[in-house]
Amino acid sequence: MKTSTQTTRVRAESAVKQRYASAARAREAALCCPVEYNTDYLKIIPAEVIEKDYGCGDPSRYVKPGETVLDLGSGTGKICFIVAQAVGAKGRVIGVDITDEMVEVARRNAPVVAERLGYANVEFRKGRIQDLALDLELLDRELKAHPINGAAAFLAADELAEELRVTHPLVPDDSVDVVVSNCVLNLVEPKSKRQLFAEIFRVLRKGGRAVISDIVADEHVPEHLQTDPELWSGCISGALTEDGFLKAFSDAGFYGIQILKRDEKPWRTVEGIEFRSVTVQALKGKQGPCFERNQAVIYLGPFREVLDDDEHRMERGKRYAVCDKTFQLYRKEPYKSFFAFIEPLTEIKLEQAGPFDCSGTRLRHPKETKGHDYEVTTEANQCCDGGNGACC
Ligand SMILES: C[S@@+](CC[C@H](N)C(=O)[O-])C[C@H]1O[C@@H](n2cnc3c(N)ncnc32)[C@H](O)[C@@H]1O
């Protein structure tokens, strides 16, 4: 026998679908968290889409021209239509949502936006964001042809779903530059949260990133708040804690995770627990072999030391040996302004580089990068006065 807690949890997804089906038909004020979007992008978006805005942040600010962007829980399509303009005609946007009524509003408005824009680069697909391989419309068509009329058919349908995930994935592996989402991850049940972050990781290409706006809690949400269907669909019950949200990205294999925006003022406070919007960025791409090319980095400060996502602890001002992959990652945002980069005097070509043991942290003596027989003596470098020799 199920306890009432388990029953409520099992029905959380139904509560979410019901609430957002009705919120797609008529605007629901209780689901709105005021957000300032770039008004230039809103001009061409139909009023019906904008007024049914149930977001809590603006991840669209962080996409670039030409990128392929996936929006999780796209609702009536507002973020997709903003992103469509930000990525331009060469970019592509895919919105995924589980609620038929939301997908209907978004699809109906897509041609209107495309006509005003002069190009069509947005499409909407029906699926669950914790199972981005399963195309629910495809499964629906198959099940209409072979209805489930008993346990054997139910098990066969399960097998069919598994096959469709492989043969016709809704969103294939490594296919997206940026995954965005606005106020949706909290609506996924706790038992599927780990899979949700793994799915975001799976669909991103190496070098891609997730930029997610969501509601987080400043304290753990207690059991009795987690089992309230109204609070579930209202973006409260399923909110992760502030640090739990960041850890979920880290556990899924992301690195360089940072809070881009954190609302100081809570959106809601329930029984003393503050629920506020944050926008977090997480990067994919540190997996792969490590090669030794005699490179070094110096952490510039201001903190006395830093610890990176590979457990490399580096003290300010000291010269550390790093593998080529770490060296290249640190040369990009968000790290590059925090480090000085030291290349070896004699380059080691990647094809000739040996393996680098990335499991620990070790200092690199300057002689390793210059060469042990380096004994050059020079005059003072005429560095800062345009060559007039007056600097020191
Ligand atoms: C709070 S609304 C946000 C909608 C949209 N992102 C916006 O900014 O207006 C949540 C949306 O996520 C969808 N949703 C909730 N759980 C989902 C899931 N597990 N998979 C896919 N979509 C989901 C709902 O149908 C709804 O459209």
Coordinates of C-alpha atoms and ligand atoms in Angstrom, one line a residue:
M1 CA 0.0 0.0 0.0
K2 CA 1.2 3.5 -0.8
T3 CA 1.4 6.1 1.9
S4 CA -0.4 9.4 1.1
T5 CA 3.0 11.1 0.7
Q6 CA 4.0 8.6 -2.1
T7 CA 0.6 9.1 -3.8
T8 CA 1.0 12.9 -3.8
R9 CA 4.5 12.5 -5.2
V10 CA 3.3 10.2 -7.9
R11 CA 0.7 12.7 -8.9
A12 CA 3.0 15.7 -8.9
E13 CA 3.4 15.6 -12.7
S14 CA -0.3 15.4 -13.3
A15 CA -0.8 18.4 -11.0
V16 CA 1.8 20.3 -13.0
K17 CA 0.2 19.4 -16.4
Q18 CA -3.3 20.3 -15.2
R19 CA -2.2 23.7 -13.8
Y20 CA -0.2 24.6 -16.9
A21 CA -2.9 23.4 -19.3
S22 CA -5.3 25.9 -17.6
A23 CA -2.5 28.6 -17.5
A24 CA -2.1 28.2 -21.3
R25 CA -5.8 28.9 -21.7
A26 CA -6.0 31.9 -19.4
R27 CA -3.3 33.9 -17.7
E28 CA -2.7 32.9 -14.1
A29 CA -1.3 35.8 -12.0
A30 CA -0.1 33.6 -9.1
L31 CA 2.5 31.9 -11.4
C32 CA 4.1 35.2 -12.5
C33 CA 7.4 36.4 -11.2
P34 CA 8.2 39.8 -12.6
V35 CA 11.1 39.7 -15.1
E36 CA 12.5 42.6 -17.2
Y37 CA 13.1 41.2 -20.7
N38 CA 14.8 43.2 -23.5
T39 CA 11.9 45.2 -24.8
D40 CA 13.3 45.3 -28.3
Y41 CA 12.8 41.6 -28.6
L42 CA 9.3 41.7 -27.3
K43 CA 7.9 44.0 -30.1
I44 CA 7.3 41.2 -32.6
I45 CA 6.0 38.6 -30.1
P46 CA 2.2 38.3 -30.0
A47 CA 0.5 39.6 -26.8
E48 CA -1.0 36.2 -26.0
V49 CA 2.5 34.7 -25.6
I50 CA 3.8 37.6 -23.5
E51 CA 0.8 37.7 -21.2
K52 CA 1.2 34.0 -20.4
D53 CA 4.7 34.5 -19.1
Y54 CA 5.5 32.2 -16.3
G55 CA 9.2 32.7 -16.1
C56 CA 11.4 33.9 -13.2
G57 CA 14.5 35.0 -15.0
D58 CA 16.0 35.7 -18.5
P59 CA 18.5 33.1 -19.7
S60 CA 18.0 34.5 -23.3
R61 CA 20.4 37.3 -22.5
Y62 CA 23.3 34.8 -22.6
V63 CA 23.0 33.3 -26.1
K64 CA 25.0 34.4 -29.2
P65 CA 24.3 34.7 -32.9
G66 CA 24.4 31.4 -34.8
E67 CA 23.9 29.1 -31.8
T68 CA 21.5 26.2 -31.6
V69 CA 19.5 26.6 -28.4
L70 CA 17.2 24.2 -26.6
D71 CA 14.6 25.7 -24.2
L72 CA 13.3 23.3 -21.5
G73 CA 9.7 23.8 -20.6
S74 CA 9.1 26.4 -23.3
G75 CA 5.5 27.2 -22.3
T76 CA 3.8 29.5 -24.8
G77 CA 7.2 30.2 -26.4
K78 CA 8.3 33.6 -25.2
I79 CA 12.0 32.7 -24.4
C80 CA 12.2 30.8 -27.7
F81 CA 10.9 33.8 -29.7
I82 CA 13.4 36.1 -27.9
V83 CA 16.2 33.7 -28.6
A84 CA 15.1 33.3 -32.2
Q85 CA 16.0 37.0 -32.7
A86 CA 19.2 36.9 -30.6
V87 CA 20.7 33.9 -32.5
G88 CA 19.6 35.3 -35.9
A89 CA 18.7 33.5 -39.1
K90 CA 21.8 31.2 -38.9
G91 CA 20.8 30.0 -35.4
R92 CA 18.1 27.5 -34.4
V93 CA 15.8 27.2 -31.5
I94 CA 13.9 24.1 -30.1
G95 CA 11.3 24.4 -27.4
V96 CA 10.3 21.3 -25.4
D97 CA 7.2 21.1 -23.2
I98 CA 5.0 18.4 -21.8
T99 CA 1.7 20.2 -21.8
D100 CA -0.4 19.9 -25.0
E101 CA -2.1 23.3 -24.4
M102 CA 1.3 25.1 -24.0
V103 CA 2.7 23.5 -27.1
E104 CA -0.5 24.4 -29.1
V105 CA -0.2 28.1 -28.2
A106 CA 3.5 28.2 -29.0
R107 CA 3.1 26.4 -32.4
R108 CA 0.2 28.6 -33.4
N109 CA 2.2 31.7 -32.8
A110 CA 5.5 30.5 -34.4
P111 CA 4.4 31.4 -38.0
V112 CA 3.3 34.9 -36.8
V113 CA 6.8 35.5 -35.3
A114 CA 8.5 34.0 -38.3
E115 CA 6.7 36.3 -40.7
R116 CA 7.5 39.4 -38.7
L117 CA 11.1 38.3 -38.4
G118 CA 11.6 37.3 -42.0
Y119 CA 12.9 33.8 -41.2
A120 CA 11.7 30.7 -39.4
N121 CA 14.1 29.1 -37.0
V122 CA 11.9 27.9 -34.0
E123 CA 10.2 24.6 -33.6
F124 CA 8.3 23.1 -30.6
R125 CA 8.5 19.5 -29.6
K126 CA 6.5 17.6 -27.0
G127 CA 8.5 15.7 -24.4
R128 CA 9.5 15.5 -20.7
I129 CA 12.7 17.4 -20.0
Q130 CA 13.9 14.6 -17.8
D131 CA 13.6 12.2 -20.7
L132 CA 14.7 14.3 -23.7
A133 CA 15.2 11.2 -25.9
L134 CA 11.6 10.2 -25.9
D135 CA 9.4 11.9 -28.6
L136 CA 5.9 11.8 -26.9
E137 CA 4.0 12.6 -30.1
L138 CA 5.7 9.7 -31.9
L139 CA 5.0 7.4 -29.0
D140 CA 1.4 8.6 -29.0
R141 CA 1.0 7.7 -32.7
E142 CA 2.4 4.3 -32.2
L143 CA 0.2 3.6 -29.2
K144 CA -2.9 4.7 -31.1
A145 CA -2.1 2.0 -33.7
H146 CA -1.3 -0.6 -30.9
P147 CA -3.5 0.3 -27.9
I148 CA -2.5 -0.9 -24.4
N149 CA -5.1 -3.5 -23.4
G150 CA -3.3 -5.4 -20.8
A151 CA 0.0 -6.0 -18.9
A152 CA 1.7 -7.6 -21.8
A153 CA 0.9 -4.6 -24.1
F154 CA 2.1 -2.3 -21.3
L155 CA 5.5 -4.0 -21.2
A156 CA 5.7 -4.0 -25.0
A157 CA 4.9 -0.3 -25.0
D158 CA 7.8 0.2 -22.5
E159 CA 10.1 -1.7 -24.9
L160 CA 8.8 0.4 -27.8
A161 CA 9.6 3.6 -25.9
E162 CA 13.1 2.4 -25.3
E163 CA 13.6 1.6 -29.0
L164 CA 12.2 5.1 -30.0
R165 CA 14.7 6.8 -27.7
V166 CA 17.5 5.2 -29.7
T167 CA 16.1 5.2 -33.2
H168 CA 14.2 8.6 -33.2
P169 CA 15.5 10.7 -30.3
L170 CA 13.5 13.8 -29.6
V171 CA 16.8 15.6 -28.9
P172 CA 19.9 13.7 -30.0
D173 CA 23.3 13.5 -28.1
D174 CA 25.7 16.4 -28.5
S175 CA 23.4 18.4 -30.7
V176 CA 22.9 21.7 -28.9
D177 CA 25.2 24.7 -28.2
V178 CA 23.1 26.1 -25.3
V179 CA 20.4 24.6 -23.1
V180 CA 18.2 27.4 -21.5
S181 CA 15.3 27.1 -19.2
N182 CA 13.1 29.5 -17.4
C183 CA 11.4 28.4 -14.2
V184 CA 10.9 24.7 -15.0
L185 CA 13.5 22.5 -13.4
N186 CA 11.9 22.8 -10.0
L187 CA 8.7 21.2 -11.4
V188 CA 10.5 17.9 -12.0
E189 CA 10.0 15.3 -9.2
P190 CA 12.9 14.6 -6.9
K191 CA 13.3 11.0 -8.2
S192 CA 14.0 12.3 -11.7
K193 CA 16.2 15.3 -10.9
R194 CA 19.5 13.5 -11.3
Q195 CA 18.3 12.1 -14.7
L196 CA 17.2 15.7 -15.7
F197 CA 20.7 17.1 -15.2
A198 CA 22.2 14.1 -17.0
E199 CA 19.9 14.7 -19.9
I200 CA 20.9 18.4 -20.1
F201 CA 24.6 17.2 -20.2
R202 CA 23.8 14.5 -22.8
V203 CA 22.2 16.8 -25.4
L204 CA 24.9 19.5 -25.2
R205 CA 27.8 19.3 -27.5
K206 CA 31.3 19.4 -26.0
G207 CA 32.1 23.1 -25.4
G208 CA 28.4 23.9 -24.9
R209 CA 26.7 25.4 -21.9
A210 CA 23.5 25.4 -19.8
V211 CA 22.1 28.7 -18.7
I212 CA 19.2 28.1 -16.4
S213 CA 16.9 30.5 -14.5
D214 CA 15.0 28.8 -11.7
I215 CA 13.6 29.2 -8.2
V216 CA 15.8 28.0 -5.4
A217 CA 15.2 27.8 -1.6
D218 CA 17.5 29.1 1.1
E219 CA 16.6 26.1 3.3
H220 CA 15.7 22.5 2.6
V221 CA 12.0 22.3 1.7
P222 CA 10.3 20.1 4.4
E223 CA 8.2 17.0 3.5
H224 CA 4.8 18.6 4.2
L225 CA 5.5 21.4 1.7
Q226 CA 6.8 18.9 -0.9
T227 CA 3.5 17.0 -0.9
D228 CA 1.2 19.9 -1.5
P229 CA 0.1 19.7 -5.2
E230 CA -0.7 23.5 -5.3
L231 CA 2.8 24.4 -4.1
W232 CA 4.2 21.7 -6.5
S233 CA 2.8 23.3 -9.6
G234 CA 3.5 26.8 -8.1
C235 CA 7.3 26.3 -8.3
I236 CA 7.8 25.9 -4.6
S237 CA 7.8 22.3 -3.5
G238 CA 10.4 21.0 -6.0
A239 CA 12.8 23.9 -5.5
L240 CA 16.4 22.8 -4.8
T241 CA 18.4 24.6 -2.2
E242 CA 20.8 27.3 -3.5
D243 CA 23.9 25.0 -3.1
G244 CA 22.0 21.9 -4.1
F245 CA 21.2 23.5 -7.4
L246 CA 24.9 24.1 -8.2
K247 CA 25.9 20.6 -6.9
A248 CA 23.4 19.0 -9.3
F249 CA 25.2 20.5 -12.2
S250 CA 28.6 19.5 -10.8
D251 CA 27.4 15.9 -10.2
A252 CA 26.3 15.7 -13.8
G253 CA 29.8 16.5 -15.0
F254 CA 29.5 20.2 -15.7
Y255 CA 32.4 22.6 -14.7
G256 CA 32.9 26.3 -14.4
I257 CA 29.5 26.6 -12.7
Q258 CA 28.6 30.1 -11.7
I259 CA 25.6 32.2 -10.5
L260 CA 25.1 34.9 -13.2
K261 CA 22.2 36.5 -11.3
R262 CA 20.7 36.1 -7.9
D263 CA 17.6 38.1 -6.9
E264 CA 18.3 39.7 -3.5
K265 CA 14.6 39.9 -2.8
P266 CA 12.7 36.6 -2.5
W267 CA 9.9 35.9 -4.9
R268 CA 7.9 34.2 -2.2
T269 CA 8.5 33.2 1.5
V270 CA 6.7 30.1 2.8
E271 CA 6.9 29.2 6.5
G272 CA 10.0 31.3 6.8
I273 CA 11.8 29.7 3.8
E274 CA 12.8 32.2 1.1
F275 CA 12.3 31.2 -2.5
R276 CA 14.1 33.4 -5.0
S277 CA 15.2 33.4 -8.7
V278 CA 18.8 32.6 -9.7
T279 CA 20.3 32.3 -13.2
V280 CA 23.2 29.7 -13.3
Q281 CA 25.6 28.9 -16.1
A282 CA 27.4 25.5 -16.3
L283 CA 29.9 24.4 -19.0
K284 CA 30.4 21.0 -20.7
G285 CA 33.7 20.0 -22.1
K286 CA 36.4 19.1 -19.6
Q287 CA 36.1 15.4 -20.3
G288 CA 38.8 13.7 -22.4
P289 CA 42.5 12.8 -22.1
C290 CA 45.2 15.0 -20.4
F291 CA 48.4 15.8 -22.3
E292 CA 51.8 17.1 -21.0
R293 CA 53.0 20.2 -23.0
N294 CA 55.1 21.8 -20.2
Q295 CA 52.6 24.6 -19.7
A296 CA 52.0 26.4 -16.4
V297 CA 49.5 28.8 -15.0
I298 CA 49.7 31.3 -12.1
Y299 CA 46.5 32.2 -10.2
L300 CA 46.6 36.0 -9.9
G301 CA 44.3 36.4 -6.9
P302 CA 42.5 38.2 -5.1
F303 CA 41.8 35.1 -3.0
R304 CA 44.7 33.3 -1.2
E305 CA 43.9 30.1 -3.1
V306 CA 41.3 28.5 -5.4
L307 CA 40.0 25.0 -6.0
D308 CA 38.9 24.0 -9.5
D309 CA 36.4 21.4 -10.6
D310 CA 39.2 18.8 -10.9
E311 CA 40.2 19.3 -7.3
H312 CA 43.4 21.3 -8.3
R313 CA 44.1 23.6 -5.4
M314 CA 46.2 26.6 -6.4
E315 CA 47.8 29.2 -4.2
R316 CA 47.9 32.8 -5.4
G317 CA 51.1 33.7 -7.2
K318 CA 52.5 30.2 -7.5
R319 CA 53.3 28.5 -10.8
Y320 CA 51.4 25.2 -11.4
A321 CA 51.8 22.5 -13.9
V322 CA 48.6 21.9 -15.9
C323 CA 47.6 19.6 -18.7
D324 CA 47.0 21.1 -22.2
K325 CA 43.2 20.7 -21.7
T326 CA 43.1 22.7 -18.5
F327 CA 45.5 25.3 -20.0
Q328 CA 43.1 25.8 -23.0
L329 CA 40.0 25.9 -20.8
Y330 CA 41.5 28.5 -18.5
R331 CA 42.4 30.7 -21.4
K332 CA 38.7 31.2 -22.1
E333 CA 35.9 32.8 -20.1
P334 CA 35.1 32.7 -17.2
Y335 CA 38.7 31.9 -16.1
K336 CA 41.0 33.9 -18.3
S337 CA 41.3 37.1 -16.3
F338 CA 42.2 35.1 -13.1
F339 CA 45.4 33.5 -14.5
A340 CA 48.7 34.2 -16.1
F341 CA 49.7 31.7 -18.8
I342 CA 53.2 30.4 -19.3
E343 CA 54.0 28.5 -22.5
P344 CA 57.3 26.4 -22.7
L345 CA 60.1 28.1 -24.6
T346 CA 60.2 25.1 -26.9
E347 CA 56.7 24.0 -28.0
I348 CA 55.7 20.4 -27.6
K349 CA 53.3 19.6 -30.5
L350 CA 50.1 17.9 -29.4
E351 CA 50.8 14.9 -31.5
Q352 CA 54.1 14.4 -29.7
A353 CA 52.8 15.1 -26.2
G354 CA 52.8 12.4 -23.6
P355 CA 50.1 11.7 -20.9
F356 CA 49.7 14.2 -18.0
D357 CA 48.6 12.9 -14.6
C358 CA 45.7 15.3 -13.7
S359 CA 44.9 13.5 -10.4
G360 CA 47.0 15.8 -8.2
T361 CA 48.4 19.4 -8.2
R362 CA 52.1 20.1 -8.6
L363 CA 54.2 23.1 -8.9
R364 CA 56.2 23.7 -12.1
H365 CA 59.7 25.0 -11.8
P366 CA 60.5 27.8 -14.3
K367 CA 63.3 25.6 -15.6
E368 CA 60.7 23.1 -16.8
T369 CA 59.2 25.6 -19.2
K370 CA 62.4 27.4 -20.2
G371 CA 64.6 24.2 -20.4
H372 CA 67.3 23.1 -18.0
D373 CA 70.1 24.4 -20.1
Y374 CA 68.6 27.9 -20.5
E375 CA 71.3 30.3 -19.4
V376 CA 70.6 33.5 -21.4
T377 CA 71.6 36.9 -20.1
T378 CA 70.0 40.0 -21.7
E379 CA 70.0 43.8 -21.3
A380 CA 66.9 45.4 -19.6
N381 CA 63.9 45.0 -21.8
Q382 CA 62.9 48.5 -23.1
C383 CA 59.3 47.9 -22.1
C384 CA 57.4 51.0 -21.0
D385 CA 58.6 54.1 -22.6
G386 CA 58.4 53.4 -26.3
G387 CA 62.1 52.6 -26.5
N388 CA 63.7 55.7 -24.9
G389 CA 65.3 53.7 -22.1
A390 CA 63.9 55.7 -19.2
C391 CA 61.7 53.2 -17.5
C392 CA 63.9 51.9 -14.6
Ligands
LIG1 C1 6.5 28.0 -14.9 S1 6.1 27.5 -16.6 C2 7.4 28.3 -17.5 C3 7.1 28.5 -18.9 C4 8.1 29.3 -19.7 N1 9.5 28.8 -19.6 C5 8.1 30.7 -19.4 O1 9.2 31.3 -19.2 O2 7.0 31.3 -19.4 C6 6.6 25.8 -16.6 C7 6.4 25.1 -18.0 O3 7.2 23.9 -17.9 C8 6.4 22.8 -18.4 N2 6.8 21.6 -17.7 C9 6.7 21.3 -16.4 N3 7.2 20.1 -16.1 C10 7.7 19.7 -17.3 C11 8.5 18.5 -17.7 N4 8.7 17.6 -16.8 N5 8.8 18.3 -19.0 C12 8.5 19.3 -19.9 N6 7.9 20.4 -19.6 C13 7.5 20.6 -18.3 C14 4.9 23.3 -18.1 O4 4.0 22.6 -19.0 C15 5.0 24.8 -18.3 O5 4.8 25.1 -19.7

